[in-house]
Coordinates of C-alpha atoms and ligand atoms in Angstrom, one line a residue:
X13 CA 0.0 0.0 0.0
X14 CA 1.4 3.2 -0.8
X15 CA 0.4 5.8 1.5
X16 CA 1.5 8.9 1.3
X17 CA 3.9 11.0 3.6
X18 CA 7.4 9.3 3.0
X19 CA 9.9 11.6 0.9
X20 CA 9.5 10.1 -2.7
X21 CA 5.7 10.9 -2.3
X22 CA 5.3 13.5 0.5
X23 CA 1.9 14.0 2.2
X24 CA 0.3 17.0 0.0
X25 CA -2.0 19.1 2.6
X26 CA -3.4 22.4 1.7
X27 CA -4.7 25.0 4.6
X28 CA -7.0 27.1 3.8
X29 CA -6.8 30.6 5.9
X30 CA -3.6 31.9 7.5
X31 CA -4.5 33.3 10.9
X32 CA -3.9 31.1 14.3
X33 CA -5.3 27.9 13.8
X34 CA -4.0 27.5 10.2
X35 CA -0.5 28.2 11.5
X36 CA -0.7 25.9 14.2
X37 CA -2.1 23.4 12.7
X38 CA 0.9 23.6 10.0
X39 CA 3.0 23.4 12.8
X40 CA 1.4 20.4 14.2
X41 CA 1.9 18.7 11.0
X42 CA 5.4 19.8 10.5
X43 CA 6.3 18.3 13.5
X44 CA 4.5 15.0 13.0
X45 CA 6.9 12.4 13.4
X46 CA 7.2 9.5 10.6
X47 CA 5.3 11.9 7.7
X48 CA 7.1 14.1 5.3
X49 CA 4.6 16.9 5.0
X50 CA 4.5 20.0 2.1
X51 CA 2.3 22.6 3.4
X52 CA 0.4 25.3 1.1
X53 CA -1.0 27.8 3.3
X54 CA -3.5 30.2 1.7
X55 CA -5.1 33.1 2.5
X56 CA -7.7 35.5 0.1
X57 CA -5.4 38.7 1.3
X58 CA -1.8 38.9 0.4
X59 CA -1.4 38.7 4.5
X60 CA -0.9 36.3 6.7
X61 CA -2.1 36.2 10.5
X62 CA -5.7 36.6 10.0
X63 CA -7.5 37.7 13.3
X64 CA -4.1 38.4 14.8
X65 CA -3.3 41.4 12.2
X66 CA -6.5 42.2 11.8
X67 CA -8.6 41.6 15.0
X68 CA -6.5 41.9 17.8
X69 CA -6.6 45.5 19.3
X70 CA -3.7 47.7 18.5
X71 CA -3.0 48.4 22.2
X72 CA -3.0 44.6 22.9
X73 CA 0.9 44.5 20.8
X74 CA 2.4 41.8 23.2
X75 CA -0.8 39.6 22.3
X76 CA 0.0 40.1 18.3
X77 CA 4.1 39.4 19.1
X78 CA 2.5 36.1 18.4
X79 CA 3.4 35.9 14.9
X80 CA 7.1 35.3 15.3
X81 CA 5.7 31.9 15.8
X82 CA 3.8 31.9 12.5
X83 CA 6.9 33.4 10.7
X84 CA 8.8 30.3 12.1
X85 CA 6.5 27.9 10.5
X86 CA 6.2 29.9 7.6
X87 CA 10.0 29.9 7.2
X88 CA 10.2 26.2 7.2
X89 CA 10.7 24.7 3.9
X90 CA 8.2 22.5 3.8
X91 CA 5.8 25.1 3.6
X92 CA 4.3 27.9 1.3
X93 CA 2.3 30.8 1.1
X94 CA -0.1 31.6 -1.5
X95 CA -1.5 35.2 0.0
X96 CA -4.3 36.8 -2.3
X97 CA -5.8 33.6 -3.3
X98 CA -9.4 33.2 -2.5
X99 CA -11.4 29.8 -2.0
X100 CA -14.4 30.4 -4.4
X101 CA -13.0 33.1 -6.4
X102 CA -9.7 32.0 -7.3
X103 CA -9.5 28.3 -6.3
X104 CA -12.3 25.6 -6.1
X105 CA -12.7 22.7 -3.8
X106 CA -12.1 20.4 -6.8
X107 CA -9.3 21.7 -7.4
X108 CA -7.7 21.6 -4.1
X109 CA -9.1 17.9 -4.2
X110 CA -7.3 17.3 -7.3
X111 CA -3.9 19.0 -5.9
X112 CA -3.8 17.6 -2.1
X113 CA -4.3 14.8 0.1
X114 CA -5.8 16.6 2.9
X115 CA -7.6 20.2 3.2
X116 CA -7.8 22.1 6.3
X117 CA -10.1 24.8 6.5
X118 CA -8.8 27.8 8.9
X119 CA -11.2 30.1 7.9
X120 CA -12.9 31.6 11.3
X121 CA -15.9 33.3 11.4
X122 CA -15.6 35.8 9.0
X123 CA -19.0 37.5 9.6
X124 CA -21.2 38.5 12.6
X125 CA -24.5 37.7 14.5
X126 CA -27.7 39.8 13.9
X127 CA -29.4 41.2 16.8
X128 CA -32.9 40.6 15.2
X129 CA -34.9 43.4 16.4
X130 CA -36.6 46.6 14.6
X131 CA -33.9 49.8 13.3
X132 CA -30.8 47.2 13.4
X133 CA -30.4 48.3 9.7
X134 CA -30.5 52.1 10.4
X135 CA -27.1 54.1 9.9
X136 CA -24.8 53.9 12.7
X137 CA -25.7 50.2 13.6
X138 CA -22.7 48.4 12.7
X139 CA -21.5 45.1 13.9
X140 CA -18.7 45.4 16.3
X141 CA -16.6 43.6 13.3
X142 CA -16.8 46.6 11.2
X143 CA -15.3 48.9 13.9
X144 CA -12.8 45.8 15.1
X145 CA -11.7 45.8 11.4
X146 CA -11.6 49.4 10.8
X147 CA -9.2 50.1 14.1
X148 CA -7.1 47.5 12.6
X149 CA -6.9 48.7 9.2
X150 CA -8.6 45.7 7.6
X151 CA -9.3 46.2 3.4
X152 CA -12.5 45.1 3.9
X153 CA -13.4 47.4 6.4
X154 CA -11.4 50.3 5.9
X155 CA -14.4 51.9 4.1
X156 CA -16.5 52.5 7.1
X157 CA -18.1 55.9 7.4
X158 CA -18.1 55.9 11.7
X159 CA -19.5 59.3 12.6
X160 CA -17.7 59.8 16.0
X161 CA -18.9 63.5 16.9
X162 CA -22.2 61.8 18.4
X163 CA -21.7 61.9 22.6
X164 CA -22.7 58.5 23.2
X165 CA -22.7 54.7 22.1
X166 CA -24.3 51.7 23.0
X167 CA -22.2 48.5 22.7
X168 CA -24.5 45.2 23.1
X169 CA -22.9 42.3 24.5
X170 CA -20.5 41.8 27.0
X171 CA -17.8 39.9 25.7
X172 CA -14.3 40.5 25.6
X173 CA -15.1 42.4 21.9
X174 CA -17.4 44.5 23.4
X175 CA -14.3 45.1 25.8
X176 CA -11.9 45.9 22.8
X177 CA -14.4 48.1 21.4
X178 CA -15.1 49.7 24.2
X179 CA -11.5 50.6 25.2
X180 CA -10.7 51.8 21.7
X181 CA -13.3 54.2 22.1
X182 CA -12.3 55.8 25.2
X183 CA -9.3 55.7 26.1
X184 CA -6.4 58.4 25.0
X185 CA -5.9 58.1 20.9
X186 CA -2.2 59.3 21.3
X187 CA -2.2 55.4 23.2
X188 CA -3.0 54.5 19.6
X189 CA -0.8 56.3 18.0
X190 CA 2.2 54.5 18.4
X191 CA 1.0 51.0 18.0
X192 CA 0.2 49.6 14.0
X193 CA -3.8 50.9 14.0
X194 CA -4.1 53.0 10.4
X195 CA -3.6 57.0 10.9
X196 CA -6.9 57.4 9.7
X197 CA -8.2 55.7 12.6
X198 CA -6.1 57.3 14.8
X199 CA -7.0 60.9 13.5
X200 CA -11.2 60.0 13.6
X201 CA -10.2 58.6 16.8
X202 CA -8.8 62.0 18.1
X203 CA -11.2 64.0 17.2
X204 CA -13.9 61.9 19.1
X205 CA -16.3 63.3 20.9
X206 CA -17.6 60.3 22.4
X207 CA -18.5 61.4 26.4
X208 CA -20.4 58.4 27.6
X209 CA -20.6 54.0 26.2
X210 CA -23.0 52.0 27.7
X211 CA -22.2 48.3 28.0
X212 CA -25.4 46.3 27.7
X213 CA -25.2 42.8 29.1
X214 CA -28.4 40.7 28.6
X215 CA -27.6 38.7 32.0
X216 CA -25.9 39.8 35.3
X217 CA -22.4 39.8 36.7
X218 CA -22.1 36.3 37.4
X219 CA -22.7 35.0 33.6
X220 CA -20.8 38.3 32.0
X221 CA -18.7 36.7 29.0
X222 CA -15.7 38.9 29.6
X223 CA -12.5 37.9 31.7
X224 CA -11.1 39.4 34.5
X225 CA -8.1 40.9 32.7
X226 CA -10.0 42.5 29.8
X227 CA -12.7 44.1 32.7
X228 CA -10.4 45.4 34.8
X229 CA -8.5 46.9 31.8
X230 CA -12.0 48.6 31.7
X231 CA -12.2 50.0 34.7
X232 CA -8.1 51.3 34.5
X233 CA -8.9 53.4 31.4
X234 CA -6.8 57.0 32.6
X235 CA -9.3 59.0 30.3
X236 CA -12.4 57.4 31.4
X237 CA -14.4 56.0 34.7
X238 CA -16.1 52.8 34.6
X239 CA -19.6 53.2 36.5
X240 CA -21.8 49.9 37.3
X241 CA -24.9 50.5 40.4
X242 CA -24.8 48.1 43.5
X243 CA -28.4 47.3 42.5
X244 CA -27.0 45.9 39.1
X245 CA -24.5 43.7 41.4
X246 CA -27.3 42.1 44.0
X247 CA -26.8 38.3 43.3
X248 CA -30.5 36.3 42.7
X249 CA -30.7 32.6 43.6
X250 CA -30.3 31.1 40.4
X251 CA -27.1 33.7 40.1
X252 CA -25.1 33.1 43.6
X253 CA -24.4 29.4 43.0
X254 CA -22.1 30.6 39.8
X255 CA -19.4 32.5 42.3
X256 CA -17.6 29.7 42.5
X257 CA -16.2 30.0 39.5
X258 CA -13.2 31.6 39.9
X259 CA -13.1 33.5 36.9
X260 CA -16.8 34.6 37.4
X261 CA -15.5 35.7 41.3
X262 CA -12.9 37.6 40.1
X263 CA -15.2 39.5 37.5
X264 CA -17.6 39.7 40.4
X265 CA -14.7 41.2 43.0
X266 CA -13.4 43.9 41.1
X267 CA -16.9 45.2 40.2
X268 CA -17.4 45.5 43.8
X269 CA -14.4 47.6 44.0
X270 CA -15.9 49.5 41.0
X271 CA -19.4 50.6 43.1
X272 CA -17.1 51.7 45.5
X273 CA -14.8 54.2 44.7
X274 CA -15.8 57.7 42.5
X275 CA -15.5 57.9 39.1
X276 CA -13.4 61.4 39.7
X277 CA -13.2 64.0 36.7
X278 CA -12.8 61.9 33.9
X279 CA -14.1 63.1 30.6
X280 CA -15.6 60.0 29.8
X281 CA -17.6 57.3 31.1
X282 CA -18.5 53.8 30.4
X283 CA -21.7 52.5 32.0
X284 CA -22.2 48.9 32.3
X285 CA -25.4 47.7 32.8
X286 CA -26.7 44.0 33.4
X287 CA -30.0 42.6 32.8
X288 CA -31.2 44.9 29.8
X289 CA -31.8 43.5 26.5
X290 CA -32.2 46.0 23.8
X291 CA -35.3 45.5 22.0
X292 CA -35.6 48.2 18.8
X293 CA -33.3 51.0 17.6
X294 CA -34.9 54.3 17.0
X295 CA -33.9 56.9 13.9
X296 CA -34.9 59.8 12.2
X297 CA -33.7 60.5 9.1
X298 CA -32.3 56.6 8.7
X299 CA -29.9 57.2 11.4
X300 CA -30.1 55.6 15.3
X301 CA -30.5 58.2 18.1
X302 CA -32.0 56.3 20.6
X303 CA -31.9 52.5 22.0
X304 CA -34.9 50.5 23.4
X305 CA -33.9 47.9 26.4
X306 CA -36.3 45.9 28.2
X307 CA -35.2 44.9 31.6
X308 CA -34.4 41.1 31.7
X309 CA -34.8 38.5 34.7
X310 CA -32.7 35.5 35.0
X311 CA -34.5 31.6 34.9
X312 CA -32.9 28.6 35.0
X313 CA -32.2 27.6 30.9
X314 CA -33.6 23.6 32.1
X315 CA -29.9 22.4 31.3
X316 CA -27.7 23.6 34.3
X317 CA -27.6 27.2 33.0
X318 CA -29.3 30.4 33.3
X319 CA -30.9 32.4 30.6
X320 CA -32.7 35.9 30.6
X321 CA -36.1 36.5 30.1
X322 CA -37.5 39.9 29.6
X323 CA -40.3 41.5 32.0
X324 CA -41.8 44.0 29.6
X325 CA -40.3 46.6 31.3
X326 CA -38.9 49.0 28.7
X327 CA -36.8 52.1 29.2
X328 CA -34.8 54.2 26.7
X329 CA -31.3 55.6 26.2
X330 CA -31.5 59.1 24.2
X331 CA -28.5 60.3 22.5
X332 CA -27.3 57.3 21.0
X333 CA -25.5 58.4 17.5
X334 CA -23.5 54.8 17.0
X335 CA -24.5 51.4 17.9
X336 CA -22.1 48.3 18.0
X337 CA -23.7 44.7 18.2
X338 CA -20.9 42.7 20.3
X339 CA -23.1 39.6 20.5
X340 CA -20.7 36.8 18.5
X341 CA -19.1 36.0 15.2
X342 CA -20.5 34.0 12.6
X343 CA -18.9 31.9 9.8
X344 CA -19.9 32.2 5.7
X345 CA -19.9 29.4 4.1
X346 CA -17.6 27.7 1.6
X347 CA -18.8 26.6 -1.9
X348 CA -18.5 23.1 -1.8
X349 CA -18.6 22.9 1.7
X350 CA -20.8 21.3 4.4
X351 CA -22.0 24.3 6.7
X352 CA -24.0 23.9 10.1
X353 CA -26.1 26.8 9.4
X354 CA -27.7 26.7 13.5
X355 CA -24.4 26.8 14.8
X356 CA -22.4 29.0 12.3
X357 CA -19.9 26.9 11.3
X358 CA -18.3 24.4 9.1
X359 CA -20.1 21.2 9.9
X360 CA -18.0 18.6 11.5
X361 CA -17.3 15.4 13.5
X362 CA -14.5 16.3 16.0
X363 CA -12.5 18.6 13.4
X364 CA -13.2 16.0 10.1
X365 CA -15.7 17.6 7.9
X366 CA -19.2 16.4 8.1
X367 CA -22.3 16.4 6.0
X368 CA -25.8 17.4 8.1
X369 CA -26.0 13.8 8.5
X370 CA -22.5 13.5 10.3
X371 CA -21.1 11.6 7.1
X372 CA -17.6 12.5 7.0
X373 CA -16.2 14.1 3.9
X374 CA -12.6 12.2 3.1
X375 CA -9.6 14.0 3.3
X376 CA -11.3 17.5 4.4
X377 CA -10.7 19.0 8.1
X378 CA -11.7 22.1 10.1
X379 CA -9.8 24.0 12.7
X380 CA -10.7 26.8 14.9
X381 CA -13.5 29.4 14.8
X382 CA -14.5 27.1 11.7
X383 CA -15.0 23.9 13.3
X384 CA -15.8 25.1 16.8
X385 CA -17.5 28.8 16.7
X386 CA -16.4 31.8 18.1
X387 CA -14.9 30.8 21.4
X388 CA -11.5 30.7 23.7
X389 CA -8.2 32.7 23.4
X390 CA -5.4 32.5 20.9
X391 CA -3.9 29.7 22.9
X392 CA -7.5 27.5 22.8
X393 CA -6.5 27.5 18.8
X394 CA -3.1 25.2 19.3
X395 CA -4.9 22.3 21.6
X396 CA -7.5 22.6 19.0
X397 CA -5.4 22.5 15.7
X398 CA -3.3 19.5 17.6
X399 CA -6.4 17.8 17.9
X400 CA -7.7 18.1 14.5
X401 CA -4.1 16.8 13.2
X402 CA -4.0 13.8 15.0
X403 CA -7.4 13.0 13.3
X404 CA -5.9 13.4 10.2
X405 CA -2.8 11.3 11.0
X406 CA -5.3 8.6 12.0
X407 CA -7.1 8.9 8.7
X408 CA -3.9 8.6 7.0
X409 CA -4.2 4.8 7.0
X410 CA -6.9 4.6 5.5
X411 CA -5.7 6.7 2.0
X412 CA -3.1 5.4 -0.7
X413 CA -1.2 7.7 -2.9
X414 CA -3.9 5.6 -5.4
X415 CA -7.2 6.4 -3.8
X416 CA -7.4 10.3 -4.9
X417 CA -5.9 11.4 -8.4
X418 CA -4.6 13.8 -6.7
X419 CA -1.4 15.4 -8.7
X420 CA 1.3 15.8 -6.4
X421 CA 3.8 18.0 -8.1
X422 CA 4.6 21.0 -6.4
X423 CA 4.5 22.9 -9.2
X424 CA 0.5 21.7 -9.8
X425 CA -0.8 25.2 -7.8
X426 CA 1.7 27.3 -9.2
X427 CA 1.4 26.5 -12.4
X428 CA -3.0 26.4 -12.5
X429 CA -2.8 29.9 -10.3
X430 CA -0.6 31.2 -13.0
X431 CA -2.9 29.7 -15.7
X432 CA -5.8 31.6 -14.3
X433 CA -4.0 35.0 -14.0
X434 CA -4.0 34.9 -10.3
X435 CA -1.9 37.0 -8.8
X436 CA -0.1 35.1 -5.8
X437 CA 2.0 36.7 -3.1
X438 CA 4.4 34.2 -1.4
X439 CA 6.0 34.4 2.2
X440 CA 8.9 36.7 0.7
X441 CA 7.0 39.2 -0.9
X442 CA 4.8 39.5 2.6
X443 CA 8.2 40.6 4.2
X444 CA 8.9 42.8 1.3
X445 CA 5.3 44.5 2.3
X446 CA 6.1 43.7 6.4
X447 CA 9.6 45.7 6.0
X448 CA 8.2 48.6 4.3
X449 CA 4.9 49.0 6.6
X450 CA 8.0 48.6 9.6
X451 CA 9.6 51.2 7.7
X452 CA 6.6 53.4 7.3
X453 CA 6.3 53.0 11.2
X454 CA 9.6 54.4 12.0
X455 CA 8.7 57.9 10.1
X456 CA 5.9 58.2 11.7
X457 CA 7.4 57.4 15.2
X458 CA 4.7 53.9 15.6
X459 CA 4.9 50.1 15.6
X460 CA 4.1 50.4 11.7
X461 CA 1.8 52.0 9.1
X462 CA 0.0 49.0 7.6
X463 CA -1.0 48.7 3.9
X464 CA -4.9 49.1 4.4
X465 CA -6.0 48.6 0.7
X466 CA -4.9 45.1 -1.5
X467 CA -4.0 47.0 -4.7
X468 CA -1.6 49.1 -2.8
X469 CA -0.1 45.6 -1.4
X470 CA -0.3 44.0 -5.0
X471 CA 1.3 47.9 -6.5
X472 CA 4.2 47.9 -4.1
X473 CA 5.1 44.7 -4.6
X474 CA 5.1 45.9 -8.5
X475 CA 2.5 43.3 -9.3
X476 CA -0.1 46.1 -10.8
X477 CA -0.1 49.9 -11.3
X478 CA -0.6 52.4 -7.9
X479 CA -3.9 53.4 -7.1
X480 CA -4.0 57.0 -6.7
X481 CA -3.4 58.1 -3.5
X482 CA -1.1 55.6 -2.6
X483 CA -1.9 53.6 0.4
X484 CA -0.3 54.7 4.0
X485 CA -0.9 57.5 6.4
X486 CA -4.1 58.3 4.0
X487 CA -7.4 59.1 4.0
X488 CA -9.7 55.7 4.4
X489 CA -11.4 56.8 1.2
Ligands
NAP24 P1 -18.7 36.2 23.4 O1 -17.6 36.1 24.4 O2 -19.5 35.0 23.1 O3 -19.7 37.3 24.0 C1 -20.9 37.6 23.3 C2 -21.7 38.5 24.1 O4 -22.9 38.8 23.4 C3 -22.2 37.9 25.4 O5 -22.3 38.9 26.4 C4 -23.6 37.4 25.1 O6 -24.5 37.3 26.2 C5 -24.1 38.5 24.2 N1 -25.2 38.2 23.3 C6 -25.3 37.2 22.5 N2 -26.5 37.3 21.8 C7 -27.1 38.3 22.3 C8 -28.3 38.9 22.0 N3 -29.2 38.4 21.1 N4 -28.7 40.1 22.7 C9 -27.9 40.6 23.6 N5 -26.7 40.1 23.9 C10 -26.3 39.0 23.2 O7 -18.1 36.7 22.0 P2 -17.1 37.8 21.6 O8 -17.1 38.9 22.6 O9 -17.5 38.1 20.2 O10 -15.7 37.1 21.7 C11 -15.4 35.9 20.8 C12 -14.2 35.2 21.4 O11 -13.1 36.0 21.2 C13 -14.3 34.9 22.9 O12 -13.8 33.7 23.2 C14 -13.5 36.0 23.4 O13 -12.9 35.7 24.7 C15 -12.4 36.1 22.4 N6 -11.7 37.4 22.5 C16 -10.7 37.5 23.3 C17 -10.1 38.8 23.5 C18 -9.0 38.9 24.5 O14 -8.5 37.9 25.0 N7 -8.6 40.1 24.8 C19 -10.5 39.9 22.7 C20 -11.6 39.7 21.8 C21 -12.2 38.5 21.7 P3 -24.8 35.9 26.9 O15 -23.5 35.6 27.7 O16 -26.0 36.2 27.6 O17 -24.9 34.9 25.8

């Protein structure tokens, strides 16, 4: 039987999406012991690192120093990068079938969750994604028009995004300005005139989604005082049990130092506030100014949880000029591949892709947000890619070199990408780009000034002609 992985006929695995859990699950398979591996990495931009360039807050820069473990994988000669390659646009399923023995999909969860209620769709409602991509200089959310002269916000959700988000908008821009957010971000950012962000948690204290670092962050903010009432802390019986969590007690500790002490002269404040669910957003002229919330109580969900229920008592928040939803990502689908539309990801049997009917799909994985939705740290992402390698190991067994016609040359990609007038960017030209965004940081005294738009990437790299302006401390037009 000839199965492939030895060094005549190495194991040909293709990962789709280049942030965490593609890179880790490269890793894992580069350091499989027995297998000779060639790794393609792609990713639809012509950069790697995915969330960790483009989701991670600016001012979170040890958290992104990350990617010197990427670059390491990335370096190893067993693997490529085919940046600016899109699944679907540039590349089908068949014909990554055709080139590979295994796909991984690392694609994440690319889009977010609705709220579902009345106004969602009015101007200044934008998913928390939008501003999460626009602070980080994303190309597909550079675009976003995010009136900031309005004095107040309403983030829903209170997950650690909802944290980000809420940071980025209050605290000091010049904290910004040396890190590797866009200038134009950092210049809208200055000239906020945010005063107040209200944090709206649909449960209480004990079932708040953020951790204990990422609140107290919060509360730390020099430019602006985190208020939450004692009343929102008082603990009801289905609530108390959940203290002994020790994340959840920490969470619960430091807002009890929060009620405490004064919120001094700060010129901004965040307000967080438990047990409201909003219920409509209300405009004139298509754009929000005000936010319904109906006052929730908390019930036992029937499966060991607790779950809010609303009590029809409305109130409403006046002054609202943007609101971010902060309630989860969501994944898109693939063409041509299985999707769990209830649970927002690629559909799967412990990381092995699945139809509805759990029928696994040979030779085709999932790591990450993909496989398990929008959950855990950068760190949850490793265990997790592991995982999903040692599946594939297992599965190995059961393929011969025979079984797929798969065309193992590692010029088949090249050479088809070529053919179709793709415009590929391998690891080397993405440290062309990474040494002259460094560069562009030096001059203007910051981490680095990224490239926010893909033909300015594909244009310095001389691939196609400059869009006019060029790309840098510009304008997000
Ligand atoms: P998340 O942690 O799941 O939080 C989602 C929040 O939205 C929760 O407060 C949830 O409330 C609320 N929510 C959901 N549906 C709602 C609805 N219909 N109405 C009102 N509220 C609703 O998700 P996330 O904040 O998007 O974060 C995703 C993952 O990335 C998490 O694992 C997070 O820790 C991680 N992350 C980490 C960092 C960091 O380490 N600094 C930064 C960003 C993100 P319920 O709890 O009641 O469902």
């Amino acid at each position: 039987m000839n199965t492939p992985g030895t060094v005549e006929r190495p194991l040909c695995i293709a990962v789709i999406g280049s942030g965490p859990s593609g890179f880790y699950a490269a890793e894992a398979l580069l350091k499989a012991p027995n297998v000779t591996v060639r790794v393609d990495v792609f990713d639809r931009l012509p950069t790697p690192f995915g969330l960790v360039r483009g989701g991670v807050a600016p001012d979170h820069q040890k958290i992104k120093a990350v990617t010197a473990i990427y670059e390491k994988v990335a370096s190893d000669p067993r693997v490529r990068f085919f940046g600016n390659v899109k699944l679907g646009r540039d590349l089908s399923v068949e014909d990554l079938r055709a080139r590979y023995d295994q796909i991984i999909y690392a694609v994440g969860c690319e889009s977010d969750r609705p709220m579902g209620i009345p106004g969602e769709a009015l101007d200044g409602s934008f998913a928390a994604t939008d501003l999460v991509g626009w602070y980080n200089g994303h190309p597909d959310h550079r675009h976003h028009r995010l009136d900031l002269s309005c004095e107040a916000v309403a983030i829903v959700g209170i997950g650690n995004v909802a944290m980000d988000v809420a940071r980025i908008l209050t605290q000091d821009a010049e904290l910004l300005a040396k890190t590797d957010a866009p200038s134009y971000a950092v210049d809208a950012l200055r000239s906020s005139r945010i005063k107040r962000v209200y944090l709206l948690g649909r449960r209480g204290p004990v079932q708040a989604a953020f951790s204990p670092k990422e609140i107290e962050e919060i509360g730390e903010i020099e430019r602006a005082s985190l208020t939450v009432t004692n009343e929102d802390l008082l603990l009801d019986d289905v609530s108390k049990p959940g203290l002994i969590d020790p994340r959840v007690r920490k969470n619960y500790e430091y807002l009890s130092t929060v009620v405490r002490r004064s919120g001094g002269a700060k010129d901004r404040r965040i307000i967080l506030r438990f047990c409201v669910s909003p219920v409509a957003l209300i405009g004139s002229a298509g754009r929000v100014e005000a936010i319904t919330l109906e006052r929730n109580e908390l019930i036992p969900d029937g499966n060991g949880g607790v779950t809010a229920r609303g009590t029809g008592r409305l109130e409403t928040l006046d002054g609202i000029g943007l609101v971010f939803r902060a309630v989860g990502y969501r994944g898109i689908p693939l063409p041509g591949v299985p999707f769990d539309d209830r649970a927002g990801h690629i559909a799967n049997v412990e990381g092995r892709v699945a139809t509805a009917n759990e029928v696994v799909v040979p030779g085709e994985y999932v790591v990450g947000w993909a496989k398990r939705g929008p959950s855990g740290v950068l760190g949850t992402n490793r265990a997790d890619s592991i995982a999903t390698v040692q599946a594939m190991l297992a599965d190995l067994k059961k393929i011969t070199a025979a079984d797929r016609s798969v065309d193992p040359s590692p010029e088949a990609t090249p050479r088809l990408l070529a053919a179709r007038g793709v415009k590929s960017v391998d690891f080397a030209q993405w440290k062309t780009l990474d040494k002259i965004e460094l560069t562009r940081g030096v001059e203007h005294g910051k981490v680095r000034e990224k490239f926010t738009r893909v033909e300015d990437m594909l244009a310095a790299l001389h691939m196609t002609e400059p869009l006019s302006p060029v790309d840098g401390a510009m304008s997000a037009d």
